mmCIF file of C-alpha atoms in Angstrom:
data_model
loop_
_atom_site.group_PDB
_atom_site.id
_atom_site.type_symbol
_atom_site.label_atom_id
_atom_site.label_comp_id
_atom_site.label_asym_id
_atom_site.label_seq_id
_atom_site.Cartn_x
_atom_site.Cartn_y
_atom_site.Cartn_z
ATOM 1 C CA MET A 1 28.793 -24.839 -21.779
ATOM 2 C CA PRO A 2 27.552 -21.256 -21.405
ATOM 3 C CA ARG A 3 25.982 -19.809 -24.546
ATOM 4 C CA GLY A 4 25.866 -16.143 -23.667
ATOM 5 C CA ILE A 5 27.171 -13.365 -21.463
ATOM 6 C CA ILE A 6 24.288 -13.548 -18.989
ATOM 7 C CA GLU A 7 24.589 -17.316 -18.646
ATOM 8 C CA SER A 8 28.372 -16.979 -18.190
ATOM 9 C CA ILE A 9 27.859 -14.501 -15.358
ATOM 10 C CA ASN A 10 25.252 -16.736 -13.708
ATOM 11 C CA LYS A 11 27.539 -19.781 -14.023
ATOM 12 C CA ARG A 12 30.263 -17.957 -12.067
ATOM 13 C CA ILE A 13 27.818 -17.963 -9.172
ATOM 14 C CA THR A 14 26.016 -21.292 -9.596
ATOM 15 C CA VAL A 15 28.837 -23.692 -10.520
ATOM 16 C CA PRO A 16 30.837 -23.098 -7.291
ATOM 17 C CA ILE A 17 27.625 -23.490 -5.270
ATOM 18 C CA ALA A 18 26.833 -26.749 -7.096
ATOM 19 C CA LYS A 19 30.320 -28.046 -6.270
ATOM 20 C CA ARG A 20 29.720 -27.283 -2.572
ATOM 21 C CA LEU A 21 26.273 -28.921 -2.597
ATOM 22 C CA LYS A 22 27.458 -31.996 -4.495
ATOM 23 C CA TYR A 23 27.571 -34.202 -1.394
ATOM 24 C CA SER A 24 24.576 -32.751 0.457
ATOM 25 C CA PRO A 25 22.045 -35.586 0.780
ATOM 26 C CA TYR A 26 19.106 -33.277 1.461
ATOM 27 C CA ILE A 27 19.430 -30.880 -1.454
ATOM 28 C CA THR A 28 18.517 -32.431 -4.790
ATOM 29 C CA PRO A 29 18.339 -30.851 -8.249
ATOM 30 C CA ASN A 30 14.552 -31.358 -8.311
ATOM 31 C CA LEU A 31 14.180 -29.681 -4.904
ATOM 32 C CA ILE A 32 16.067 -26.668 -6.253
ATOM 33 C CA THR A 33 13.790 -26.671 -9.332
ATOM 34 C CA TRP A 34 10.709 -26.533 -7.096
ATOM 35 C CA ILE A 35 12.211 -23.772 -4.919
ATOM 36 C CA SER A 36 12.983 -21.788 -8.071
ATOM 37 C CA PHE A 37 9.372 -22.260 -9.195
ATOM 38 C CA PHE A 38 8.067 -21.116 -5.813
ATOM 39 C CA LEU A 39 10.213 -17.961 -5.759
ATOM 40 C CA SER A 40 9.805 -16.917 -9.405
ATOM 41 C CA GLY A 41 6.412 -18.424 -10.171
ATOM 42 C CA ILE A 42 4.505 -17.795 -6.938
ATOM 43 C CA VAL A 43 6.273 -15.203 -4.751
ATOM 44 C CA ALA A 44 7.349 -12.811 -7.536
ATOM 45 C CA PRO A 45 3.911 -12.690 -9.248
ATOM 46 C CA PHE A 46 2.275 -12.126 -5.839
ATOM 47 C CA LEU A 47 4.652 -9.227 -5.193
ATOM 48 C CA ILE A 48 3.917 -7.844 -8.661
ATOM 49 C CA LEU A 49 0.193 -7.910 -7.880
ATOM 50 C CA LYS A 50 1.001 -5.948 -4.701
ATOM 51 C CA GLU A 51 3.027 -3.546 -6.900
ATOM 52 C CA LEU A 52 6.223 -4.305 -4.972
ATOM 53 C CA TYR A 53 8.172 -4.385 -8.221
ATOM 54 C CA PRO A 54 11.808 -4.127 -7.022
ATOM 55 C CA LEU A 55 11.267 -6.907 -4.482
ATOM 56 C CA ALA A 56 9.614 -9.018 -7.186
ATOM 57 C CA GLY A 57 12.639 -8.332 -9.403
ATOM 58 C CA PHE A 58 14.925 -9.666 -6.684
ATOM 59 C CA PHE A 59 12.921 -12.908 -6.520
ATOM 60 C CA VAL A 60 12.929 -13.222 -10.318
ATOM 61 C CA TYR A 61 16.726 -13.018 -10.324
ATOM 62 C CA LEU A 62 17.093 -15.376 -7.354
ATOM 63 C CA GLY A 63 14.764 -17.863 -9.054
ATOM 64 C CA ALA A 64 16.769 -17.572 -12.292
ATOM 65 C CA LEU A 65 19.979 -18.374 -10.412
ATOM 66 C CA LEU A 66 18.333 -21.405 -8.822
ATOM 67 C CA ASP A 67 17.035 -22.442 -12.250
ATOM 68 C CA SER A 68 20.647 -22.550 -13.395
ATOM 69 C CA LEU A 69 21.854 -24.187 -10.174
ATOM 70 C CA ASP A 70 19.532 -27.210 -10.478
ATOM 71 C CA GLY A 71 21.129 -28.260 -13.755
ATOM 72 C CA ASP A 72 24.643 -27.536 -12.503
ATOM 73 C CA LEU A 73 24.051 -29.697 -9.425
ATOM 74 C CA ALA A 74 22.604 -32.512 -11.547
ATOM 75 C CA ARG A 75 25.701 -32.412 -13.768
ATOM 76 C CA GLU A 76 28.052 -32.301 -10.742
ATOM 77 C CA ARG A 77 26.376 -35.430 -9.354
ATOM 78 C CA ASN A 78 26.047 -37.054 -12.767
ATOM 79 C CA GLN A 79 22.278 -37.208 -12.121
ATOM 80 C CA THR A 80 20.918 -35.541 -15.235
ATOM 81 C CA SER A 81 17.670 -37.124 -16.388
ATOM 82 C CA THR A 82 14.977 -36.625 -18.983
ATOM 83 C CA GLU A 83 12.407 -36.381 -16.184
ATOM 84 C CA GLY A 84 14.398 -33.576 -14.536
ATOM 85 C CA ALA A 85 14.722 -31.772 -17.861
ATOM 86 C CA ILE A 86 10.966 -32.062 -18.459
ATOM 87 C CA LEU A 87 10.160 -30.849 -14.925
ATOM 88 C CA ASP A 88 12.488 -27.882 -15.378
ATOM 89 C CA ALA A 89 11.123 -26.950 -18.819
ATOM 90 C CA VAL A 90 7.459 -27.189 -17.814
ATOM 91 C CA LEU A 91 7.917 -25.209 -14.595
ATOM 92 C CA ASP A 92 9.887 -22.587 -16.556
ATOM 93 C CA ARG A 93 6.877 -22.097 -18.850
ATOM 94 C CA TYR A 94 4.547 -21.711 -15.853
ATOM 95 C CA ILE A 95 6.925 -19.177 -14.311
ATOM 96 C CA ASP A 96 7.069 -17.179 -17.550
ATOM 97 C CA LEU A 97 3.295 -17.131 -17.901
ATOM 98 C CA PHE A 98 2.584 -16.336 -14.224
ATOM 99 C CA LEU A 99 5.054 -13.422 -14.287
ATOM 100 C CA ILE A 100 3.716 -12.023 -17.552
ATOM 101 C CA ALA A 101 0.084 -12.510 -16.483
ATOM 102 C CA SER A 102 0.644 -10.655 -13.209
ATOM 103 C CA LEU A 103 2.422 -7.789 -14.988
ATOM 104 C CA THR A 104 -0.364 -7.652 -17.568
ATOM 105 C CA TYR A 105 -3.084 -7.560 -14.917
ATOM 106 C CA VAL A 106 -1.412 -4.824 -12.871
ATOM 107 C CA SER A 107 -0.400 -2.639 -15.818
ATOM 108 C CA GLN A 108 -3.534 -3.241 -17.923
ATOM 109 C CA CYS A 109 -1.227 -3.455 -20.973
ATOM 110 C CA TRP A 110 -3.240 -6.290 -22.485
ATOM 111 C CA VAL A 111 -1.819 -6.259 -26.022
ATOM 112 C CA TRP A 112 1.804 -6.188 -24.869
ATOM 113 C CA GLY A 113 1.014 -8.841 -22.276
ATOM 114 C CA LEU A 114 -0.596 -11.155 -24.815
ATOM 115 C CA LEU A 115 2.273 -10.682 -27.268
ATOM 116 C CA ALA A 116 4.815 -11.296 -24.484
ATOM 117 C CA MET A 117 3.022 -14.534 -23.534
ATOM 118 C CA ILE A 118 2.974 -15.706 -27.145
ATOM 119 C CA GLY A 119 6.626 -14.883 -27.767
ATOM 120 C CA SER A 120 7.871 -16.304 -24.474
ATOM 121 C CA SER A 121 6.033 -19.551 -25.199
ATOM 122 C CA LEU A 122 7.170 -19.785 -28.825
ATOM 123 C CA VAL A 123 10.912 -19.290 -28.225
ATOM 124 C CA PRO A 124 11.342 -22.629 -26.389
ATOM 125 C CA TYR A 125 8.601 -24.322 -28.434
ATOM 126 C CA VAL A 126 10.316 -23.639 -31.769
ATOM 127 C CA ARG A 127 13.588 -24.924 -30.322
ATOM 128 C CA ALA A 128 11.982 -28.097 -28.937
ATOM 129 C CA LYS A 129 10.066 -28.797 -32.147
ATOM 130 C CA THR A 130 13.142 -28.187 -34.307
ATOM 131 C CA GLU A 131 15.237 -30.552 -32.192
ATOM 132 C CA ALA A 132 12.427 -33.134 -32.042
ATOM 133 C CA VAL A 133 12.544 -33.516 -35.824
ATOM 134 C CA GLY A 134 16.309 -33.973 -35.721
ATOM 135 C CA LYS A 135 17.479 -30.513 -36.741
ATOM 136 C CA LYS A 136 19.822 -28.292 -34.796
ATOM 137 C CA SER A 137 18.231 -25.175 -33.327
ATOM 138 C CA VAL A 138 20.116 -21.890 -33.462
ATOM 139 C CA SER A 139 20.971 -19.895 -30.366
ATOM 140 C CA THR A 140 19.035 -16.693 -30.240
ATOM 141 C CA PHE A 141 19.129 -13.254 -28.647
ATOM 142 C CA GLY A 142 15.868 -13.790 -26.713
ATOM 143 C CA SER A 143 16.880 -16.728 -24.533
ATOM 144 C CA ARG A 144 15.283 -17.305 -21.156
ATOM 145 C CA ASP A 145 18.297 -15.688 -19.488
ATOM 146 C CA VAL A 146 17.747 -12.546 -21.569
ATOM 147 C CA ARG A 147 14.018 -12.541 -20.837
ATOM 148 C CA ASN A 148 14.740 -12.942 -17.104
ATOM 149 C CA LEU A 149 17.173 -10.013 -17.265
ATOM 150 C CA ILE A 150 14.507 -7.890 -18.986
ATOM 151 C CA LEU A 151 12.019 -8.835 -16.262
ATOM 152 C CA PHE A 152 14.550 -8.156 -13.503
ATOM 153 C CA LEU A 153 15.518 -4.720 -14.852
ATOM 154 C CA GLY A 154 11.937 -3.740 -15.652
ATOM 155 C CA LEU A 155 10.795 -4.693 -12.168
ATOM 156 C CA ILE A 156 13.714 -2.975 -10.433
ATOM 157 C CA LEU A 157 12.838 0.178 -12.403
ATOM 158 C CA SER A 158 9.101 -0.302 -11.669
ATOM 159 C CA LEU A 159 8.121 -0.187 -15.367
ATOM 160 C CA PRO A 160 5.551 -2.974 -15.840
ATOM 161 C CA CYS A 161 4.033 -1.911 -19.182
ATOM 162 C CA GLU A 162 7.391 -1.047 -20.733
ATOM 163 C CA THR A 163 8.781 -4.380 -19.538
ATOM 164 C CA LEU A 164 5.949 -6.218 -21.282
ATOM 165 C CA GLY A 165 6.585 -4.238 -24.466
ATOM 166 C CA VAL A 166 10.290 -5.091 -24.507
ATOM 167 C CA LEU A 167 9.537 -8.741 -23.682
ATOM 168 C CA ALA A 168 6.940 -8.914 -26.453
ATOM 169 C CA VAL A 169 9.269 -7.496 -29.095
ATOM 170 C CA ILE A 170 12.413 -9.434 -28.089
ATOM 171 C CA SER A 171 10.687 -12.783 -27.568
ATOM 172 C CA ASN A 172 8.674 -12.661 -30.800
ATOM 173 C CA LEU A 173 11.662 -11.555 -32.880
ATOM 174 C CA SER A 174 13.639 -14.362 -31.257
ATOM 175 C CA ALA A 175 10.929 -16.930 -32.031
ATOM 176 C CA ILE A 176 10.757 -15.731 -35.649
ATOM 177 C CA HIS A 177 14.571 -15.890 -35.873
ATOM 178 C CA ARG A 178 14.578 -19.515 -34.690
ATOM 179 C CA PHE A 179 11.613 -20.380 -36.911
ATOM 180 C CA TYR A 180 13.323 -18.916 -39.981
ATOM 181 C CA PHE A 181 16.457 -21.016 -39.442
ATOM 182 C CA ALA A 182 14.401 -24.101 -38.585
ATOM 183 C CA LEU A 183 12.699 -23.900 -41.989
ATOM 184 C CA LYS A 184 15.942 -23.518 -43.930
ATOM 185 C CA LYS A 185 17.045 -26.651 -45.723
ATOM 186 C CA GLU A 186 20.292 -28.117 -44.489
ATOM 187 C CA VAL A 187 23.132 -28.143 -47.002
#
């Protein structure tokens, strides 16, 4: 079930595609995960290093759609698995770090880049750790969909340093928000 506006918009695109791909024997959820990684984690950072920001932004958004599509296809086929979830989560972290590292290198905004890396890593980590100890994690305003939208818009506008600054602030506030609620005692 979609948790936010951005995810709802993406689902309007990915769910119908997943329904059409349901019976395709050659396209698997894991294949889509790897294609998403290639586009967002390899192609987009390469384009960022070449300072082709709007084109990189396009690949970030395309990769984000595919990142949503892999799960939708797995659910359509009733093929969800812990291994698929782990693959998706780990590759998502690599994508985040490769994108932020390439933006940091090109813009030379080292402090914002470091803070963006920390925040982007802590948002999913706090959620995973909270859920691993049996507590419910709260939804937050700095989800991966939001961070992808920030990257997309920042790249389309060719603002690498500003993008890192916004990512750093949003992701760290989001991680702190989740952390605060994770530490609250349940009543």
